[in-house]
Amino acid sequence: MNRRYRKTVIAGNWKMNMTATETKKFAEDIRKHLEARPKWCETLICVPACNISTAMKAFKDLRISVGAENVYFEEKGAYTGEVSADMLKDLGVKYVIIGHSERRQYFCETDSTVNKKVHAVLNAGMNPIICVGESLEQRETGITSEWIALQVKSALFGVPADKLRRCIIAYEPIWAIGTGKTATAEQAGEVCSEIRATIRALYGARVARSVTIQYGGSMNEKNAEELLAQPDIDGGLIGGAALVPEKFVAIINAANQE
């Protein structure tokens, strides 16, 4: 982490978990474990769309923002089942996850649709959390750097420097999501440094050093401190551990150290 130039952000990603009732219970439980409101890091939880209103009320006095897990890039129209950026904004959403590997794998999202969603979220005044990552085959083939750079460049195409400061890049090696496997702190830090180098080549050093880059490959309460000690890892996009109040709070505490 480097708080001198950029903010630290810990974001939970609940995926397709938690009912509205369970969301209320989670907020009650996390209140018991959270000794003090996060001071040095920004904290948020991205919840299923049907839970957003409930989460807004439940987390209101905990200084935990509420984010969305997905968005559609059109403003309105005949797109049954989709949710627009303006709809999320109207609910009070501040952050939106875009391009998660599960969206790419199961719902055929492409670099092109990711880019359209990034622009929709930015135009609505919200902050996109843009996910990039390589498969095990791509890592073993030795094309991790090229693959990640392509995803970053595609996602940010047409994004001006003044809006880039509202973007978060989340590095999530696909082979480490939900598998219990985690990149070593050095491996994760190396790729995050390469992501910053890609942004530097596009926007210059001053802008690049202001961008928050998260690690999203099975960060948990045991490895969070080591991962966050890497200079270019500015937070985490947390999956499974974000569903357990005491584990999520432990990660927040790891990021909240002076």
Tab-separated table of C-alpha atoms in Angstrom:
chain	number	residue	atom	x	y	z
A	1	MET	CA	0.000	0.000	0.000
A	2	ASN	CA	1.061	3.562	-0.569
A	3	ARG	CA	-1.387	5.927	1.144
A	4	ARG	CA	0.674	8.933	0.180
A	5	TYR	CA	-0.597	8.778	-3.388
A	6	ARG	CA	-3.787	6.696	-3.362
A	7	LYS	CA	-6.512	5.316	-1.130
A	8	THR	CA	-6.687	1.786	0.204
A	9	VAL	CA	-9.956	0.033	-0.632
A	10	ILE	CA	-11.253	-3.233	0.818
A	11	ALA	CA	-14.283	-4.471	-1.131
A	12	GLY	CA	-16.391	-7.519	-0.411
A	13	ASN	CA	-17.965	-9.360	-3.346
A	14	TRP	CA	-20.872	-11.467	-2.158
A	15	LYS	CA	-21.570	-12.950	-5.600
A	16	MET	CA	-24.895	-14.874	-5.601
A	17	ASN	CA	-25.077	-15.193	-1.842
A	18	MET	CA	-27.136	-13.668	0.984
A	19	THR	CA	-30.832	-12.864	1.062
A	20	ALA	CA	-32.086	-9.493	2.252
A	21	THR	CA	-32.822	-11.058	5.658
A	22	GLU	CA	-29.299	-12.488	5.836
A	23	THR	CA	-27.906	-9.085	4.868
A	24	LYS	CA	-29.504	-7.529	7.957
A	25	LYS	CA	-28.087	-10.301	10.127
A	26	PHE	CA	-24.608	-9.829	8.605
A	27	ALA	CA	-24.673	-6.120	9.440
A	28	GLU	CA	-25.640	-6.905	13.042
A	29	ASP	CA	-22.816	-9.438	13.320
A	30	ILE	CA	-20.151	-7.253	11.744
A	31	ARG	CA	-21.071	-4.463	14.164
A	32	LYS	CA	-20.028	-6.777	17.010
A	33	HIS	CA	-16.603	-7.454	15.476
A	34	LEU	CA	-15.784	-4.002	14.129
A	35	GLU	CA	-14.097	-2.311	17.072
A	36	ALA	CA	-13.727	1.024	15.309
A	37	ARG	CA	-14.836	2.472	12.015
A	38	PRO	CA	-12.184	2.061	9.307
A	39	LYS	CA	-9.931	5.115	9.354
A	40	TRP	CA	-7.119	4.402	6.926
A	41	CYS	CA	-9.003	2.429	4.310
A	42	GLU	CA	-12.299	2.716	2.472
A	43	THR	CA	-14.570	-0.277	2.963
A	44	LEU	CA	-17.462	-1.471	0.849
A	45	ILE	CA	-19.515	-4.554	0.154
A	46	CYS	CA	-20.861	-5.326	-3.325
A	47	VAL	CA	-24.158	-7.166	-2.977
A	48	PRO	CA	-26.755	-8.754	-5.297
A	49	ALA	CA	-28.993	-6.107	-6.876
A	50	CYS	CA	-32.046	-7.230	-4.909
A	51	ASN	CA	-30.171	-6.567	-1.638
A	52	ILE	CA	-28.906	-3.069	-2.366
A	53	SER	CA	-31.674	-1.117	-0.610
A	54	THR	CA	-31.509	-3.375	2.440
A	55	ALA	CA	-27.721	-3.114	2.573
A	56	MET	CA	-27.883	0.681	2.328
A	57	LYS	CA	-29.945	0.840	5.495
A	58	ALA	CA	-28.076	-1.937	7.312
A	59	PHE	CA	-24.573	-0.527	6.750
A	60	LYS	CA	-25.502	3.147	6.996
A	61	ASP	CA	-23.804	3.906	10.307
A	62	LEU	CA	-20.885	1.483	9.898
A	63	ARG	CA	-19.019	3.588	7.337
A	64	ILE	CA	-19.307	0.719	4.867
A	65	SER	CA	-20.358	1.730	1.371
A	66	VAL	CA	-22.565	-0.448	-0.817
A	67	GLY	CA	-21.576	-1.494	-4.297
A	68	ALA	CA	-23.183	-3.465	-7.122
A	69	GLU	CA	-21.863	-6.640	-8.702
A	70	ASN	CA	-22.804	-5.807	-12.279
A	71	VAL	CA	-24.419	-3.221	-14.542
A	72	TYR	CA	-25.676	-2.954	-18.119
A	73	PHE	CA	-24.187	-0.355	-20.439
A	74	GLU	CA	-27.394	0.975	-22.030
A	75	GLU	CA	-29.261	3.791	-20.276
A	76	LYS	CA	-32.729	2.264	-20.720
A	77	GLY	CA	-34.754	0.121	-23.092
A	78	ALA	CA	-36.022	-3.373	-23.822
A	79	TYR	CA	-33.354	-5.276	-21.921
A	80	THR	CA	-35.402	-7.520	-19.643
A	81	GLY	CA	-33.633	-8.370	-16.407
A	82	GLU	CA	-30.825	-5.846	-16.754
A	83	VAL	CA	-30.016	-2.946	-14.412
A	84	SER	CA	-28.716	0.403	-15.664
A	85	ALA	CA	-26.075	2.651	-14.142
A	86	ASP	CA	-28.661	5.351	-13.422
A	87	MET	CA	-30.815	2.833	-11.527
A	88	LEU	CA	-27.869	1.928	-9.322
A	89	LYS	CA	-26.894	5.561	-8.847
A	90	ASP	CA	-30.426	6.411	-7.756
A	91	LEU	CA	-30.192	3.761	-5.017
A	92	GLY	CA	-27.036	5.366	-3.658
A	93	VAL	CA	-24.512	2.915	-5.096
A	94	LYS	CA	-20.941	4.252	-5.285
A	95	TYR	CA	-19.012	1.318	-6.738
A	96	VAL	CA	-19.729	-1.281	-9.416
A	97	ILE	CA	-17.730	-4.436	-10.171
A	98	ILE	CA	-17.120	-4.803	-13.902
A	99	GLY	CA	-15.651	-7.685	-15.885
A	100	HIS	CA	-15.322	-10.227	-13.099
A	101	SER	CA	-13.934	-13.487	-14.460
A	102	GLU	CA	-17.204	-15.254	-13.632
A	103	ARG	CA	-19.099	-12.735	-15.758
A	104	ARG	CA	-16.652	-13.282	-18.592
A	105	GLN	CA	-16.762	-17.074	-18.256
A	106	TYR	CA	-20.466	-17.744	-17.626
A	107	PHE	CA	-22.166	-14.752	-19.249
A	108	CYS	CA	-19.968	-14.190	-22.299
A	109	GLU	CA	-18.725	-10.729	-21.344
A	110	THR	CA	-15.967	-9.442	-23.598
A	111	ASP	CA	-13.350	-6.712	-23.397
A	112	SER	CA	-15.687	-4.615	-25.554
A	113	THR	CA	-18.692	-4.910	-23.215
A	114	VAL	CA	-16.435	-4.313	-20.209
A	115	ASN	CA	-15.279	-1.049	-21.779
A	116	LYS	CA	-18.876	0.035	-22.452
A	117	LYS	CA	-19.806	-0.698	-18.838
A	118	VAL	CA	-16.811	1.284	-17.559
A	119	HIS	CA	-18.001	4.328	-19.497
A	120	ALA	CA	-21.605	3.875	-18.319
A	121	VAL	CA	-20.533	3.754	-14.670
A	122	LEU	CA	-18.197	6.741	-14.979
A	123	ASN	CA	-20.802	8.796	-16.835
A	124	ALA	CA	-23.243	8.103	-14.005
A	125	GLY	CA	-20.747	9.456	-11.485
A	126	MET	CA	-19.909	6.111	-9.868
A	127	ASN	CA	-16.617	4.241	-9.501
A	128	PRO	CA	-15.897	1.084	-11.509
A	129	ILE	CA	-13.902	-1.801	-10.058
A	130	ILE	CA	-12.434	-3.286	-13.222
A	131	CYS	CA	-11.384	-6.929	-12.959
A	132	VAL	CA	-8.510	-8.387	-14.962
A	133	GLY	CA	-6.769	-11.727	-14.641
A	134	GLU	CA	-5.185	-14.707	-16.347
A	135	SER	CA	-6.007	-18.409	-16.416
A	136	LEU	CA	-3.596	-21.075	-15.193
A	137	GLU	CA	-2.853	-22.021	-18.801
A	138	GLN	CA	-2.001	-18.430	-19.688
A	139	ARG	CA	0.299	-18.114	-16.673
A	140	GLU	CA	2.067	-21.373	-17.473
A	141	THR	CA	2.429	-20.286	-21.110
A	142	GLY	CA	4.189	-17.134	-19.941
A	143	ILE	CA	1.782	-14.583	-21.376
A	144	THR	CA	0.436	-13.161	-18.106
A	145	SER	CA	1.946	-9.702	-18.641
A	146	GLU	CA	0.716	-9.372	-22.221
A	147	TRP	CA	-2.754	-10.689	-21.364
A	148	ILE	CA	-3.255	-8.389	-18.399
A	149	ALA	CA	-1.950	-5.371	-20.319
A	150	LEU	CA	-4.429	-6.080	-23.127
A	151	GLN	CA	-7.338	-6.305	-20.678
A	152	VAL	CA	-6.330	-3.051	-18.969
A	153	LYS	CA	-5.905	-1.179	-22.239
A	154	SER	CA	-9.223	-2.493	-23.600
A	155	ALA	CA	-11.149	-1.635	-20.429
A	156	LEU	CA	-9.750	1.908	-20.276
A	157	PHE	CA	-10.088	2.718	-23.982
A	158	GLY	CA	-11.478	6.227	-24.324
A	159	VAL	CA	-11.367	6.959	-20.574
A	160	PRO	CA	-9.855	10.437	-19.954
A	161	ALA	CA	-7.248	10.959	-17.259
A	162	ASP	CA	-9.572	12.972	-15.012
A	163	LYS	CA	-12.031	10.057	-14.874
A	164	LEU	CA	-9.351	7.393	-14.506
A	165	ARG	CA	-8.765	8.577	-10.953
A	166	ARG	CA	-12.203	7.134	-10.088
A	167	CYS	CA	-11.320	3.706	-11.490
A	168	ILE	CA	-10.050	0.786	-9.438
A	169	ILE	CA	-8.260	-2.113	-11.102
A	170	ALA	CA	-8.680	-5.489	-9.409
A	171	TYR	CA	-6.129	-8.146	-10.324
A	172	GLU	CA	-7.794	-11.523	-9.875
A	173	PRO	CA	-5.824	-14.488	-11.205
A	174	ILE	CA	-8.589	-16.814	-12.390
A	175	TRP	CA	-6.715	-19.847	-11.142
A	176	ALA	CA	-6.848	-18.478	-7.585
A	177	ILE	CA	-10.553	-17.607	-7.367
A	178	GLY	CA	-12.599	-19.920	-5.186
A	179	THR	CA	-9.915	-22.611	-5.393
A	180	GLY	CA	-8.176	-21.896	-2.122
A	181	LYS	CA	-5.003	-21.246	-4.119
A	182	THR	CA	-3.421	-17.841	-3.771
A	183	ALA	CA	-0.650	-16.184	-5.682
A	184	THR	CA	2.328	-15.504	-3.468
A	185	ALA	CA	2.606	-11.930	-2.275
A	186	GLU	CA	5.532	-11.494	-4.637
A	187	GLN	CA	3.619	-12.884	-7.639
A	188	ALA	CA	0.595	-10.691	-6.908
A	189	GLY	CA	2.762	-7.644	-6.301
A	190	GLU	CA	4.651	-8.170	-9.536
A	191	VAL	CA	1.485	-8.255	-11.664
A	192	CYS	CA	0.027	-5.232	-9.866
A	193	SER	CA	3.260	-3.360	-10.588
A	194	GLU	CA	2.913	-4.317	-14.259
A	195	ILE	CA	-0.668	-3.033	-14.259
A	196	ARG	CA	0.556	0.302	-12.918
A	197	ALA	CA	3.289	0.341	-15.557
A	198	THR	CA	0.644	-0.174	-18.256
A	199	ILE	CA	-1.377	2.745	-16.894
A	200	ARG	CA	1.796	4.840	-16.674
A	201	ALA	CA	2.492	4.214	-20.359
A	202	LEU	CA	-1.048	5.337	-21.219
A	203	TYR	CA	-1.526	8.282	-18.854
A	204	GLY	CA	1.823	9.219	-17.353
A	205	ALA	CA	3.427	8.640	-13.944
A	206	ARG	CA	1.400	11.169	-11.964
A	207	VAL	CA	-1.928	9.631	-12.931
A	208	ALA	CA	-0.684	6.049	-12.619
A	209	ARG	CA	0.468	6.463	-9.038
A	210	SER	CA	-2.998	7.734	-8.036
A	211	VAL	CA	-4.862	4.611	-9.212
A	212	THR	CA	-5.905	2.048	-6.609
A	213	ILE	CA	-5.026	-1.522	-7.592
A	214	GLN	CA	-6.565	-4.370	-5.615
A	215	TYR	CA	-5.687	-8.035	-5.385
A	216	GLY	CA	-8.674	-10.327	-5.801
A	217	GLY	CA	-7.437	-13.900	-5.753
A	218	SER	CA	-8.570	-15.519	-2.511
A	219	MET	CA	-7.320	-12.814	-0.151
A	220	ASN	CA	-8.278	-13.855	3.351
A	221	GLU	CA	-7.708	-13.015	6.991
A	222	LYS	CA	-4.464	-15.046	7.042
A	223	ASN	CA	-2.683	-13.631	4.003
A	224	ALA	CA	-4.105	-10.099	3.816
A	225	GLU	CA	-1.315	-8.389	5.759
A	226	GLU	CA	1.433	-9.935	3.637
A	227	LEU	CA	-0.342	-9.109	0.374
A	228	LEU	CA	-1.117	-5.545	1.434
A	229	ALA	CA	2.540	-5.005	2.321
A	230	GLN	CA	3.320	-5.042	-1.405
A	231	PRO	CA	3.810	-1.431	-2.597
A	232	ASP	CA	1.437	-1.699	-5.559
A	233	ILE	CA	-1.378	-3.645	-3.848
A	234	ASP	CA	-3.778	-1.052	-2.461
A	235	GLY	CA	-6.567	-3.264	-1.189
A	236	GLY	CA	-8.525	-6.392	-1.908
A	237	LEU	CA	-11.601	-7.637	-3.730
A	238	ILE	CA	-12.730	-10.250	-1.240
A	239	GLY	CA	-14.936	-13.233	-2.081
A	240	GLY	CA	-15.518	-16.022	0.427
A	241	ALA	CA	-14.006	-14.221	3.415
A	242	ALA	CA	-16.425	-11.310	2.877
A	243	LEU	CA	-19.311	-13.614	3.796
A	244	VAL	CA	-17.955	-14.213	7.302
A	245	PRO	CA	-18.071	-11.087	9.513
A	246	GLU	CA	-15.052	-11.857	11.688
A	247	LYS	CA	-12.883	-12.778	8.699
A	248	PHE	CA	-13.888	-9.677	6.748
A	249	VAL	CA	-13.172	-7.467	9.751
A	250	ALA	CA	-9.740	-9.094	10.141
A	251	ILE	CA	-8.927	-8.089	6.554
A	252	ILE	CA	-10.195	-4.561	7.187
A	253	ASN	CA	-7.969	-4.368	10.256
A	254	ALA	CA	-4.973	-5.549	8.222
A	255	ALA	CA	-5.561	-2.694	5.765
A	256	ASN	CA	-6.364	-0.172	8.483
A	257	GLN	CA	-2.949	-0.182	10.132
A	258	GLU	CA	-1.010	3.069	10.212
